[in-house]
Amino acid sequence: NNSYFVYDKPAGDGSTDIFHPVYTRKLMKRYGGYIQAQYYFNNEWYFSYLYGFSKAYGVTQARNAYLQAIGVNNGYEFATGGDPIKFIQEHNVSLFYRPNKNFKFGLSYVYLDQDYFQITTVSSNMTSVGRNHRVQFAGWFFF
């Protein structure tokens, strides 16, 4: 999910195989990060909110007449084996209980919102957005 292919040129090296375009692999440029806030009710209970995001940039969405003519990738110069995420956001709300220094337990609700490069059909709706809800429980034991 960290690289993609960009159309470079037709296979015009004198061969008759003109229907195989040449692609060059590029690394996907991204920026993003996380920020966290915590509020301690007392020494045992505390609340945590975490927000994170990652956004890809500089990925071409151009179309090429040659690629359209030979029916490759709907003419898009961008190509990949999967569907990388263009933009993702994460919201994580957690409540932790720490009865002593050796144990910590947490209950979290996580919401993920992803925006993909390609459009797909989900339940007869065309979309490029994916949403995910998750509830998780975890325990840490320090010895």
Short mmCIF file of N, CA, C and O in Angstrom, two decimals:
data_model
loop_
_atom_site.label_atom_id
_atom_site.label_comp_id
_atom_site.label_asym_id
_atom_site.label_seq_id
_atom_site.Cartn_x
_atom_site.Cartn_y
_atom_site.Cartn_z
N ASN A 1 0.82 -1.19 0.00
CA ASN A 1 0.00 0.00 0.00
C ASN A 1 0.86 1.26 0.00
O ASN A 1 0.36 2.34 0.14
N ASN A 2 2.18 1.12 -0.15
CA ASN A 2 3.02 2.30 -0.12
C ASN A 2 3.62 2.63 -1.48
O ASN A 2 4.46 3.51 -1.59
N SER A 3 3.21 1.91 -2.54
CA SER A 3 3.70 2.23 -3.87
C SER A 3 2.60 1.97 -4.89
O SER A 3 1.63 1.28 -4.62
N TYR A 4 2.79 2.55 -6.07
CA TYR A 4 1.82 2.40 -7.15
C TYR A 4 2.58 2.50 -8.47
O TYR A 4 3.78 2.80 -8.50
N PHE A 5 1.89 2.26 -9.57
CA PHE A 5 2.50 2.33 -10.89
C PHE A 5 1.93 3.52 -11.66
O PHE A 5 0.75 3.82 -11.56
N VAL A 6 2.81 4.17 -12.44
CA VAL A 6 2.40 5.28 -13.28
C VAL A 6 2.79 4.93 -14.71
O VAL A 6 3.91 4.47 -14.97
N TYR A 7 1.86 5.18 -15.63
CA TYR A 7 2.12 4.91 -17.05
C TYR A 7 3.33 5.72 -17.50
O TYR A 7 3.43 6.91 -17.25
N ASP A 8 4.26 5.05 -18.17
CA ASP A 8 5.48 5.69 -18.63
C ASP A 8 5.48 5.89 -20.14
O ASP A 8 5.69 7.00 -20.63
N LYS A 9 5.26 4.80 -20.90
CA LYS A 9 5.30 4.90 -22.37
C LYS A 9 4.70 3.63 -22.95
O LYS A 9 4.58 2.60 -22.28
N PRO A 10 4.33 3.67 -24.23
CA PRO A 10 3.93 2.42 -24.88
C PRO A 10 5.16 1.55 -25.15
O PRO A 10 6.28 2.04 -25.14
N ALA A 11 4.92 0.28 -25.37
CA ALA A 11 6.03 -0.62 -25.67
C ALA A 11 6.44 -0.42 -27.12
O ALA A 11 6.36 -1.31 -27.95
N GLY A 12 6.85 0.79 -27.46
CA GLY A 12 7.16 1.17 -28.84
C GLY A 12 8.62 0.98 -29.18
O GLY A 12 9.28 1.91 -29.63
N ASP A 13 9.14 -0.19 -28.95
CA ASP A 13 10.55 -0.46 -29.23
C ASP A 13 10.72 -1.16 -30.57
O ASP A 13 11.68 -1.89 -30.79
N GLY A 14 9.75 -0.97 -31.47
CA GLY A 14 9.83 -1.62 -32.77
C GLY A 14 9.12 -2.94 -32.82
O GLY A 14 8.96 -3.54 -33.87
N SER A 15 8.66 -3.44 -31.68
CA SER A 15 7.95 -4.71 -31.67
C SER A 15 6.50 -4.49 -32.09
O SER A 15 5.99 -3.38 -32.11
N THR A 16 5.84 -5.56 -32.39
CA THR A 16 4.42 -5.47 -32.76
C THR A 16 3.52 -5.53 -31.54
O THR A 16 2.32 -5.42 -31.66
N ASP A 17 4.10 -5.70 -30.38
CA ASP A 17 3.34 -5.82 -29.14
C ASP A 17 3.09 -4.44 -28.56
O ASP A 17 3.64 -4.06 -27.53
N ILE A 18 2.22 -3.65 -29.21
CA ILE A 18 1.97 -2.27 -28.76
C ILE A 18 0.90 -2.21 -27.68
O ILE A 18 0.63 -1.15 -27.13
N PHE A 19 0.26 -3.32 -27.37
CA PHE A 19 -0.83 -3.31 -26.41
C PHE A 19 -0.38 -3.61 -24.98
O PHE A 19 -1.19 -3.96 -24.14
N HIS A 20 0.90 -3.49 -24.70
CA HIS A 20 1.42 -3.66 -23.35
C HIS A 20 2.17 -2.41 -22.94
O HIS A 20 3.36 -2.28 -23.20
N PRO A 21 1.47 -1.47 -22.32
CA PRO A 21 2.15 -0.24 -21.90
C PRO A 21 3.16 -0.50 -20.79
O PRO A 21 3.07 -1.47 -20.05
N VAL A 22 4.14 0.39 -20.69
CA VAL A 22 5.20 0.27 -19.70
C VAL A 22 4.87 1.21 -18.53
O VAL A 22 4.56 2.38 -18.72
N TYR A 23 4.93 0.66 -17.31
CA TYR A 23 4.65 1.43 -16.10
C TYR A 23 5.91 1.51 -15.24
O TYR A 23 6.76 0.63 -15.27
N THR A 24 6.01 2.58 -14.47
CA THR A 24 7.11 2.79 -13.55
C THR A 24 6.55 2.82 -12.13
O THR A 24 5.55 3.48 -11.86
N ARG A 25 7.21 2.10 -11.22
CA ARG A 25 6.77 2.08 -9.83
C ARG A 25 7.21 3.36 -9.12
O ARG A 25 8.33 3.81 -9.24
N LYS A 26 6.28 3.95 -8.35
CA LYS A 26 6.56 5.16 -7.57
C LYS A 26 6.17 4.91 -6.11
O LYS A 26 5.22 4.19 -5.83
N LEU A 27 6.91 5.50 -5.21
CA LEU A 27 6.53 5.46 -3.80
C LEU A 27 5.42 6.47 -3.55
O LEU A 27 5.44 7.58 -4.09
N MET A 28 4.44 6.09 -2.75
CA MET A 28 3.33 6.97 -2.44
C MET A 28 3.74 7.95 -1.35
O MET A 28 4.21 7.55 -0.29
N LYS A 29 3.59 9.22 -1.64
CA LYS A 29 3.91 10.26 -0.65
C LYS A 29 2.71 10.40 0.29
O LYS A 29 1.58 10.47 -0.16
N ARG A 30 3.00 10.47 1.58
CA ARG A 30 1.95 10.59 2.60
C ARG A 30 2.37 11.56 3.69
O ARG A 30 3.55 11.73 3.95
N TYR A 31 1.39 12.16 4.31
CA TYR A 31 1.63 12.91 5.54
C TYR A 31 0.50 12.59 6.50
O TYR A 31 -0.57 12.14 6.09
N GLY A 32 0.74 12.79 7.76
CA GLY A 32 -0.27 12.50 8.76
C GLY A 32 0.34 12.44 10.14
O GLY A 32 1.50 12.80 10.34
N GLY A 33 -0.42 11.97 11.08
CA GLY A 33 0.07 11.85 12.44
C GLY A 33 -1.05 11.57 13.41
O GLY A 33 -2.21 11.38 13.03
N TYR A 34 -0.69 11.54 14.68
CA TYR A 34 -1.63 11.26 15.76
C TYR A 34 -1.51 12.35 16.82
O TYR A 34 -0.44 12.91 17.03
N ILE A 35 -2.61 12.59 17.49
CA ILE A 35 -2.62 13.47 18.65
C ILE A 35 -3.50 12.81 19.71
O ILE A 35 -4.52 12.20 19.38
N GLN A 36 -3.07 12.91 20.96
CA GLN A 36 -3.78 12.22 22.04
C GLN A 36 -3.98 13.17 23.21
O GLN A 36 -3.10 13.97 23.54
N ALA A 37 -5.15 13.06 23.83
CA ALA A 37 -5.45 13.82 25.05
C ALA A 37 -5.93 12.84 26.11
O ALA A 37 -6.65 11.89 25.79
N GLN A 38 -5.50 13.07 27.34
CA GLN A 38 -5.91 12.20 28.45
C GLN A 38 -6.42 13.05 29.59
O GLN A 38 -5.93 14.15 29.83
N TYR A 39 -7.42 12.51 30.28
CA TYR A 39 -7.96 13.17 31.46
C TYR A 39 -8.02 12.14 32.58
O TYR A 39 -8.65 11.08 32.44
N TYR A 40 -7.36 12.41 33.68
CA TYR A 40 -7.32 11.51 34.83
C TYR A 40 -8.40 11.92 35.83
O TYR A 40 -8.39 13.03 36.34
N PHE A 41 -9.35 11.01 36.09
CA PHE A 41 -10.37 11.24 37.10
C PHE A 41 -9.76 11.10 38.50
O PHE A 41 -10.07 11.88 39.39
N ASN A 42 -8.92 10.11 38.66
CA ASN A 42 -8.15 9.89 39.89
C ASN A 42 -6.95 9.02 39.50
O ASN A 42 -6.66 8.87 38.32
N ASN A 43 -6.27 8.43 40.45
CA ASN A 43 -5.08 7.62 40.12
C ASN A 43 -5.43 6.28 39.49
O ASN A 43 -4.56 5.62 38.94
N GLU A 44 -6.70 5.87 39.55
CA GLU A 44 -7.09 4.57 39.01
C GLU A 44 -7.81 4.66 37.67
O GLU A 44 -7.64 3.80 36.82
N TRP A 45 -8.62 5.67 37.47
CA TRP A 45 -9.43 5.79 36.25
C TRP A 45 -8.96 6.98 35.42
O TRP A 45 -8.75 8.06 35.94
N TYR A 46 -8.85 6.74 34.10
CA TYR A 46 -8.58 7.88 33.22
C TYR A 46 -9.16 7.63 31.84
O TYR A 46 -9.43 6.51 31.42
N PHE A 47 -9.41 8.73 31.15
CA PHE A 47 -10.04 8.75 29.84
C PHE A 47 -9.00 9.18 28.81
O PHE A 47 -8.15 10.04 29.09
N SER A 48 -9.07 8.62 27.62
CA SER A 48 -8.12 8.95 26.57
C SER A 48 -8.86 9.12 25.24
O SER A 48 -9.76 8.34 24.92
N TYR A 49 -8.49 10.14 24.49
CA TYR A 49 -9.01 10.34 23.14
C TYR A 49 -7.82 10.45 22.19
O TYR A 49 -6.89 11.22 22.44
N LEU A 50 -7.86 9.68 21.13
CA LEU A 50 -6.77 9.65 20.15
C LEU A 50 -7.36 9.94 18.78
O LEU A 50 -8.36 9.34 18.39
N TYR A 51 -6.74 10.88 18.06
CA TYR A 51 -7.14 11.18 16.68
C TYR A 51 -5.91 11.01 15.80
O TYR A 51 -4.83 11.50 16.13
N GLY A 52 -6.09 10.33 14.68
CA GLY A 52 -4.99 10.16 13.74
C GLY A 52 -5.50 10.23 12.31
O GLY A 52 -6.66 9.95 12.03
N PHE A 53 -4.61 10.62 11.42
CA PHE A 53 -4.97 10.64 10.00
C PHE A 53 -3.73 10.41 9.15
O PHE A 53 -2.60 10.60 9.60
N SER A 54 -3.97 10.01 7.93
CA SER A 54 -2.91 9.83 6.93
C SER A 54 -3.50 10.16 5.58
O SER A 54 -4.58 9.67 5.23
N LYS A 55 -2.82 10.99 4.81
CA LYS A 55 -3.31 11.42 3.49
C LYS A 55 -2.22 11.25 2.45
O LYS A 55 -1.09 11.67 2.65
N ALA A 56 -2.58 10.61 1.34
CA ALA A 56 -1.68 10.47 0.21
C ALA A 56 -1.79 11.71 -0.67
O ALA A 56 -2.86 12.28 -0.82
N TYR A 57 -0.67 12.13 -1.25
CA TYR A 57 -0.71 13.28 -2.15
C TYR A 57 0.26 13.04 -3.30
O TYR A 57 1.15 12.21 -3.23
N GLY A 58 0.05 13.80 -4.37
CA GLY A 58 0.93 13.71 -5.53
C GLY A 58 0.67 12.51 -6.42
O GLY A 58 1.45 12.23 -7.33
N VAL A 59 -0.43 11.79 -6.21
CA VAL A 59 -0.77 10.64 -7.05
C VAL A 59 -1.58 11.14 -8.23
O VAL A 59 -2.60 11.79 -8.06
N THR A 60 -1.12 10.84 -9.43
CA THR A 60 -1.78 11.34 -10.62
C THR A 60 -3.14 10.69 -10.82
O THR A 60 -3.30 9.50 -10.61
N GLN A 61 -4.10 11.49 -11.21
CA GLN A 61 -5.42 10.99 -11.60
C GLN A 61 -5.68 11.30 -13.08
O GLN A 61 -6.82 11.30 -13.53
N ALA A 62 -4.59 11.55 -13.82
CA ALA A 62 -4.70 11.91 -15.24
C ALA A 62 -5.10 10.69 -16.07
O ALA A 62 -4.85 9.55 -15.70
N ARG A 63 -5.71 10.98 -17.22
CA ARG A 63 -6.04 9.95 -18.19
C ARG A 63 -5.20 10.16 -19.45
O ARG A 63 -4.80 11.27 -19.75
N ASN A 64 -4.96 9.06 -20.16
CA ASN A 64 -4.13 9.10 -21.35
C ASN A 64 -4.93 8.52 -22.51
O ASN A 64 -5.53 7.45 -22.38
N ALA A 65 -4.91 9.21 -23.66
CA ALA A 65 -5.68 8.77 -24.83
C ALA A 65 -5.21 7.41 -25.33
O ALA A 65 -6.03 6.59 -25.78
N TYR A 66 -3.91 7.14 -25.28
CA TYR A 66 -3.39 5.84 -25.72
C TYR A 66 -3.95 4.72 -24.87
O TYR A 66 -4.39 3.69 -25.38
N LEU A 67 -3.95 4.91 -23.54
CA LEU A 67 -4.48 3.88 -22.64
C LEU A 67 -5.97 3.68 -22.85
O LEU A 67 -6.47 2.56 -22.77
N GLN A 68 -6.71 4.76 -23.11
CA GLN A 68 -8.14 4.63 -23.39
C GLN A 68 -8.37 3.87 -24.69
O GLN A 68 -9.27 3.05 -24.79
N ALA A 69 -7.54 4.13 -25.69
CA ALA A 69 -7.70 3.49 -27.00
C ALA A 69 -7.48 1.98 -26.93
O ALA A 69 -8.18 1.22 -27.61
N ILE A 70 -6.55 1.53 -26.10
CA ILE A 70 -6.30 0.08 -26.01
C ILE A 70 -7.09 -0.56 -24.87
O ILE A 70 -6.97 -1.75 -24.64
N GLY A 71 -7.90 0.25 -24.18
CA GLY A 71 -8.79 -0.29 -23.15
C GLY A 71 -8.11 -0.70 -21.86
O GLY A 71 -8.54 -1.64 -21.20
N VAL A 72 -7.06 -0.01 -21.46
CA VAL A 72 -6.33 -0.34 -20.24
C VAL A 72 -6.72 0.63 -19.13
O VAL A 72 -6.60 1.84 -19.28
N ASN A 73 -7.19 0.10 -18.02
CA ASN A 73 -7.39 0.86 -16.78
C ASN A 73 -8.28 2.09 -16.99
O ASN A 73 -8.08 3.12 -16.36
N ASN A 74 -9.24 2.00 -17.91
CA ASN A 74 -10.11 3.13 -18.25
C ASN A 74 -9.33 4.39 -18.64
O ASN A 74 -9.83 5.49 -18.52
N GLY A 75 -8.10 4.23 -19.04
CA GLY A 75 -7.29 5.35 -19.46
C GLY A 75 -6.52 6.03 -18.37
O GLY A 75 -5.73 6.93 -18.62
N TYR A 76 -6.71 5.62 -17.11
CA TYR A 76 -6.00 6.26 -16.02
C TYR A 76 -4.51 5.87 -16.05
O TYR A 76 -4.17 4.72 -16.27
N GLU A 77 -3.65 6.84 -15.79
CA GLU A 77 -2.21 6.58 -15.73
C GLU A 77 -1.81 5.91 -14.42
O GLU A 77 -0.77 5.30 -14.34
N PHE A 78 -2.64 6.03 -13.42
CA PHE A 78 -2.41 5.42 -12.11
C PHE A 78 -2.84 3.95 -12.17
O PHE A 78 -3.92 3.64 -12.66
N ALA A 79 -2.01 3.06 -11.69
CA ALA A 79 -2.36 1.63 -11.67
C ALA A 79 -1.76 1.00 -10.42
O ALA A 79 -0.68 1.37 -9.98
N THR A 80 -2.48 0.03 -9.87
CA THR A 80 -1.99 -0.69 -8.70
C THR A 80 -2.67 -2.05 -8.64
O THR A 80 -3.72 -2.25 -9.24
N GLY A 81 -2.05 -2.96 -7.93
CA GLY A 81 -2.62 -4.29 -7.79
C GLY A 81 -3.78 -4.32 -6.82
O GLY A 81 -4.66 -5.16 -6.90
N GLY A 82 -3.82 -3.40 -5.88
CA GLY A 82 -4.90 -3.33 -4.90
C GLY A 82 -5.56 -1.98 -4.98
O GLY A 82 -5.47 -1.28 -5.97
N ASP A 83 -6.22 -1.59 -3.94
CA ASP A 83 -6.84 -0.27 -3.87
C ASP A 83 -6.31 0.45 -2.64
O ASP A 83 -6.83 0.29 -1.55
N PRO A 84 -5.25 1.23 -2.81
CA PRO A 84 -4.67 1.92 -1.64
C PRO A 84 -5.61 2.99 -1.10
O PRO A 84 -6.48 3.49 -1.79
N ILE A 85 -5.39 3.32 0.14
CA ILE A 85 -6.21 4.32 0.82
C ILE A 85 -5.67 5.71 0.51
O ILE A 85 -4.49 5.99 0.66
N LYS A 86 -6.57 6.58 0.06
CA LYS A 86 -6.21 7.96 -0.23
C LYS A 86 -6.17 8.79 1.06
O LYS A 86 -5.26 9.59 1.27
N PHE A 87 -7.16 8.60 1.93
CA PHE A 87 -7.25 9.37 3.17
C PHE A 87 -7.89 8.49 4.23
O PHE A 87 -8.87 7.81 3.96
N ILE A 88 -7.32 8.49 5.42
CA ILE A 88 -7.89 7.70 6.53
C ILE A 88 -7.88 8.56 7.80
O ILE A 88 -6.95 9.32 8.04
N GLN A 89 -8.96 8.45 8.55
CA GLN A 89 -9.08 9.10 9.86
C GLN A 89 -9.41 8.03 10.90
O GLN A 89 -10.16 7.10 10.61
N GLU A 90 -8.87 8.22 12.08
CA GLU A 90 -9.16 7.30 13.19
C GLU A 90 -9.53 8.11 14.42
O GLU A 90 -8.83 9.06 14.79
N HIS A 91 -10.62 7.73 15.05
CA HIS A 91 -11.04 8.30 16.33
C HIS A 91 -11.08 7.15 17.33
O HIS A 91 -11.75 6.15 17.10
N ASN A 92 -10.38 7.29 18.43
CA ASN A 92 -10.27 6.23 19.42
C ASN A 92 -10.58 6.83 20.79
O ASN A 92 -9.85 7.68 21.28
N VAL A 93 -11.68 6.37 21.40
CA VAL A 93 -12.09 6.82 22.73
C VAL A 93 -11.93 5.65 23.68
O VAL A 93 -12.48 4.57 23.44
N SER A 94 -11.16 5.85 24.76
CA SER A 94 -10.85 4.75 25.67
C SER A 94 -11.06 5.16 27.12
O SER A 94 -10.85 6.32 27.49
N LEU A 95 -11.45 4.19 27.91
CA LEU A 95 -11.54 4.35 29.36
C LEU A 95 -10.65 3.29 29.98
O LEU A 95 -10.79 2.10 29.68
N PHE A 96 -9.71 3.73 30.81
CA PHE A 96 -8.74 2.81 31.42
C PHE A 96 -8.95 2.75 32.92
O PHE A 96 -9.29 3.75 33.57
N TYR A 97 -8.70 1.55 33.46
CA TYR A 97 -8.72 1.33 34.90
C TYR A 97 -7.38 0.73 35.29
O TYR A 97 -6.95 -0.28 34.73
N ARG A 98 -6.71 1.37 36.24
CA ARG A 98 -5.39 0.92 36.69
C ARG A 98 -5.42 0.79 38.21
O ARG A 98 -5.14 1.75 38.94
N PRO A 99 -5.75 -0.41 38.70
CA PRO A 99 -5.88 -0.57 40.16
C PRO A 99 -4.55 -0.46 40.89
O PRO A 99 -4.52 -0.06 42.05
N ASN A 100 -3.44 -0.83 40.25
CA ASN A 100 -2.11 -0.65 40.83
C ASN A 100 -1.10 -0.53 39.69
O ASN A 100 -1.47 -0.54 38.53
N LYS A 101 0.16 -0.42 40.01
CA LYS A 101 1.19 -0.19 38.98
C LYS A 101 1.40 -1.39 38.06
O LYS A 101 1.98 -1.25 36.99
N ASN A 102 0.97 -2.59 38.46
CA ASN A 102 1.24 -3.79 37.68
C ASN A 102 0.14 -4.16 36.69
O ASN A 102 0.37 -4.96 35.80
N PHE A 103 -1.05 -3.60 36.82
CA PHE A 103 -2.17 -3.98 35.96
C PHE A 103 -2.83 -2.74 35.39
O PHE A 103 -2.97 -1.72 36.06
N LYS A 104 -3.28 -2.86 34.14
CA LYS A 104 -4.07 -1.80 33.51
C LYS A 104 -5.04 -2.47 32.54
O LYS A 104 -4.68 -3.37 31.79
N PHE A 105 -6.31 -2.05 32.58
CA PHE A 105 -7.35 -2.58 31.71
C PHE A 105 -7.97 -1.42 30.95
O PHE A 105 -8.09 -0.32 31.49
N GLY A 106 -8.37 -1.67 29.73
CA GLY A 106 -8.97 -0.61 28.94
C GLY A 106 -10.10 -1.10 28.07
O GLY A 106 -10.08 -2.23 27.56
N LEU A 107 -11.10 -0.25 27.88
CA LEU A 107 -12.21 -0.49 26.98
C LEU A 107 -12.23 0.65 25.98
O LEU A 107 -12.23 1.82 26.37
N SER A 108 -12.23 0.31 24.68
CA SER A 108 -12.12 1.34 23.65
C SER A 108 -13.19 1.19 22.59
O SER A 108 -13.61 0.08 22.26
N TYR A 109 -13.58 2.33 22.05
CA TYR A 109 -14.41 2.39 20.85
C TYR A 109 -13.58 3.10 19.79
O TYR A 109 -13.04 4.18 20.03
N VAL A 110 -13.47 2.48 18.61
CA VAL A 110 -12.66 3.03 17.53
C VAL A 110 -13.53 3.19 16.29
O VAL A 110 -14.28 2.27 15.93
N TYR A 111 -13.42 4.34 15.64
CA TYR A 111 -14.13 4.61 14.39
C TYR A 111 -13.09 4.96 13.33
O TYR A 111 -12.27 5.87 13.53
N LEU A 112 -13.10 4.22 12.23
CA LEU A 112 -12.19 4.48 11.11
C LEU A 112 -13.01 4.92 9.90
O LEU A 112 -14.05 4.35 9.61
N ASP A 113 -12.51 5.93 9.20
CA ASP A 113 -13.15 6.44 7.99
C ASP A 113 -12.09 6.47 6.90
O ASP A 113 -11.13 7.24 6.99
N GLN A 114 -12.24 5.62 5.88
CA GLN A 114 -11.25 5.52 4.81
C GLN A 114 -11.85 6.02 3.50
O GLN A 114 -13.02 5.77 3.21
N ASP A 115 -11.04 6.69 2.71
CA ASP A 115 -11.41 7.12 1.37
C ASP A 115 -10.40 6.49 0.42
O ASP A 115 -9.20 6.74 0.52
N TYR A 116 -10.89 5.66 -0.51
CA TYR A 116 -10.02 4.93 -1.42
C TYR A 116 -9.91 5.65 -2.76
O TYR A 116 -10.72 6.50 -3.10
N PHE A 117 -8.91 5.28 -3.55
CA PHE A 117 -8.73 5.86 -4.87
C PHE A 117 -9.79 5.37 -5.85
O PHE A 117 -10.26 6.14 -6.69
N GLN A 118 -10.15 4.11 -5.79
CA GLN A 118 -11.07 3.53 -6.76
C GLN A 118 -12.48 3.46 -6.21
O GLN A 118 -12.69 3.36 -5.00
N ILE A 119 -13.44 3.49 -7.10
CA ILE A 119 -14.85 3.38 -6.73
C ILE A 119 -15.27 1.93 -6.93
O ILE A 119 -14.95 1.31 -7.93
N THR A 120 -16.00 1.40 -5.96
CA THR A 120 -16.47 0.02 -6.04
C THR A 120 -17.97 -0.02 -5.72
O THR A 120 -18.54 0.97 -5.25
N THR A 121 -18.59 -1.13 -5.97
CA THR A 121 -20.01 -1.28 -5.69
C THR A 121 -20.18 -2.10 -4.41
O THR A 121 -19.68 -3.21 -4.31
N VAL A 122 -20.88 -1.52 -3.44
CA VAL A 122 -21.17 -2.18 -2.17
C VAL A 122 -22.67 -2.15 -1.97
O VAL A 122 -23.26 -1.07 -1.87
N SER A 123 -23.30 -3.31 -1.95
CA SER A 123 -24.76 -3.42 -1.78
C SER A 123 -25.50 -2.54 -2.79
O SER A 123 -26.37 -1.77 -2.41
N SER A 124 -25.14 -2.62 -4.03
CA SER A 124 -25.72 -1.89 -5.16
C SER A 124 -25.48 -0.37 -5.09
O SER A 124 -26.08 0.38 -5.84
N ASN A 125 -24.62 0.09 -4.20
CA ASN A 125 -24.25 1.51 -4.14
C ASN A 125 -22.80 1.66 -4.57
O ASN A 125 -21.93 0.95 -4.09
N MET A 126 -22.53 2.62 -5.43
CA MET A 126 -21.16 2.89 -5.85
C MET A 126 -20.53 3.85 -4.85
O MET A 126 -21.09 4.91 -4.57
N THR A 127 -19.37 3.48 -4.32
CA THR A 127 -18.73 4.30 -3.30
C THR A 127 -17.22 4.10 -3.32
O THR A 127 -16.72 3.09 -3.80
N SER A 128 -16.52 5.07 -2.79
CA SER A 128 -15.07 4.95 -2.58
C SER A 128 -14.74 5.13 -1.10
O SER A 128 -13.60 5.34 -0.74
N VAL A 129 -15.76 5.05 -0.25
CA VAL A 129 -15.61 5.30 1.19
C VAL A 129 -15.86 4.00 1.95
O VAL A 129 -16.75 3.24 1.62
N GLY A 130 -15.04 3.77 2.97
CA GLY A 130 -15.24 2.63 3.86
C GLY A 130 -15.25 3.11 5.29
O GLY A 130 -14.46 3.96 5.67
N ARG A 131 -16.17 2.57 6.07
CA ARG A 131 -16.26 2.95 7.49
C ARG A 131 -16.23 1.69 8.34
O ARG A 131 -16.78 0.67 7.97
N ASN A 132 -15.58 1.81 9.49
CA ASN A 132 -15.39 0.66 10.35
C ASN A 132 -15.59 1.10 11.79
O ASN A 132 -15.03 2.10 12.22
N HIS A 133 -16.38 0.34 12.54
CA HIS A 133 -16.58 0.56 13.97
C HIS A 133 -16.02 -0.64 14.71
O HIS A 133 -16.19 -1.77 14.28
N ARG A 134 -15.37 -0.37 15.83
CA ARG A 134 -14.75 -1.47 16.58
C ARG A 134 -14.81 -1.16 18.08
O ARG A 134 -14.57 -0.03 18.49
N VAL A 135 -15.14 -2.17 18.86
CA VAL A 135 -15.07 -2.09 20.32
C VAL A 135 -14.04 -3.12 20.75
O VAL A 135 -14.07 -4.26 20.29
N GLN A 136 -13.13 -2.71 21.61
CA GLN A 136 -12.06 -3.62 22.02
C GLN A 136 -11.79 -3.49 23.51
O GLN A 136 -11.96 -2.42 24.09
N PHE A 137 -11.37 -4.59 24.08
CA PHE A 137 -10.99 -4.63 25.48
C PHE A 137 -9.57 -5.16 25.55
O PHE A 137 -9.22 -6.11 24.84
N ALA A 138 -8.73 -4.55 26.36
CA ALA A 138 -7.34 -5.00 26.46
C ALA A 138 -6.89 -4.92 27.91
O ALA A 138 -7.40 -4.14 28.71
N GLY A 139 -5.92 -5.75 28.24
CA GLY A 139 -5.32 -5.75 29.56
C GLY A 139 -3.80 -5.78 29.45
O GLY A 139 -3.25 -6.47 28.59
N TRP A 140 -3.15 -5.01 30.30
CA TRP A 140 -1.69 -4.97 30.34
C TRP A 140 -1.25 -5.42 31.72
O TRP A 140 -1.80 -5.00 32.73
N PHE A 141 -0.25 -6.26 31.71
CA PHE A 141 0.27 -6.80 32.96
C PHE A 141 1.77 -6.51 33.00
O PHE A 141 2.51 -7.01 32.16
N PHE A 142 2.21 -5.72 33.95
CA PHE A 142 3.62 -5.32 34.07
C PHE A 142 4.25 -6.09 35.22
O PHE A 142 3.85 -5.95 36.37
N PHE A 143 5.26 -6.92 34.91
CA PHE A 143 5.93 -7.70 35.94
C PHE A 143 7.42 -7.41 35.94
O PHE A 143 8.00 -7.10 34.98
#
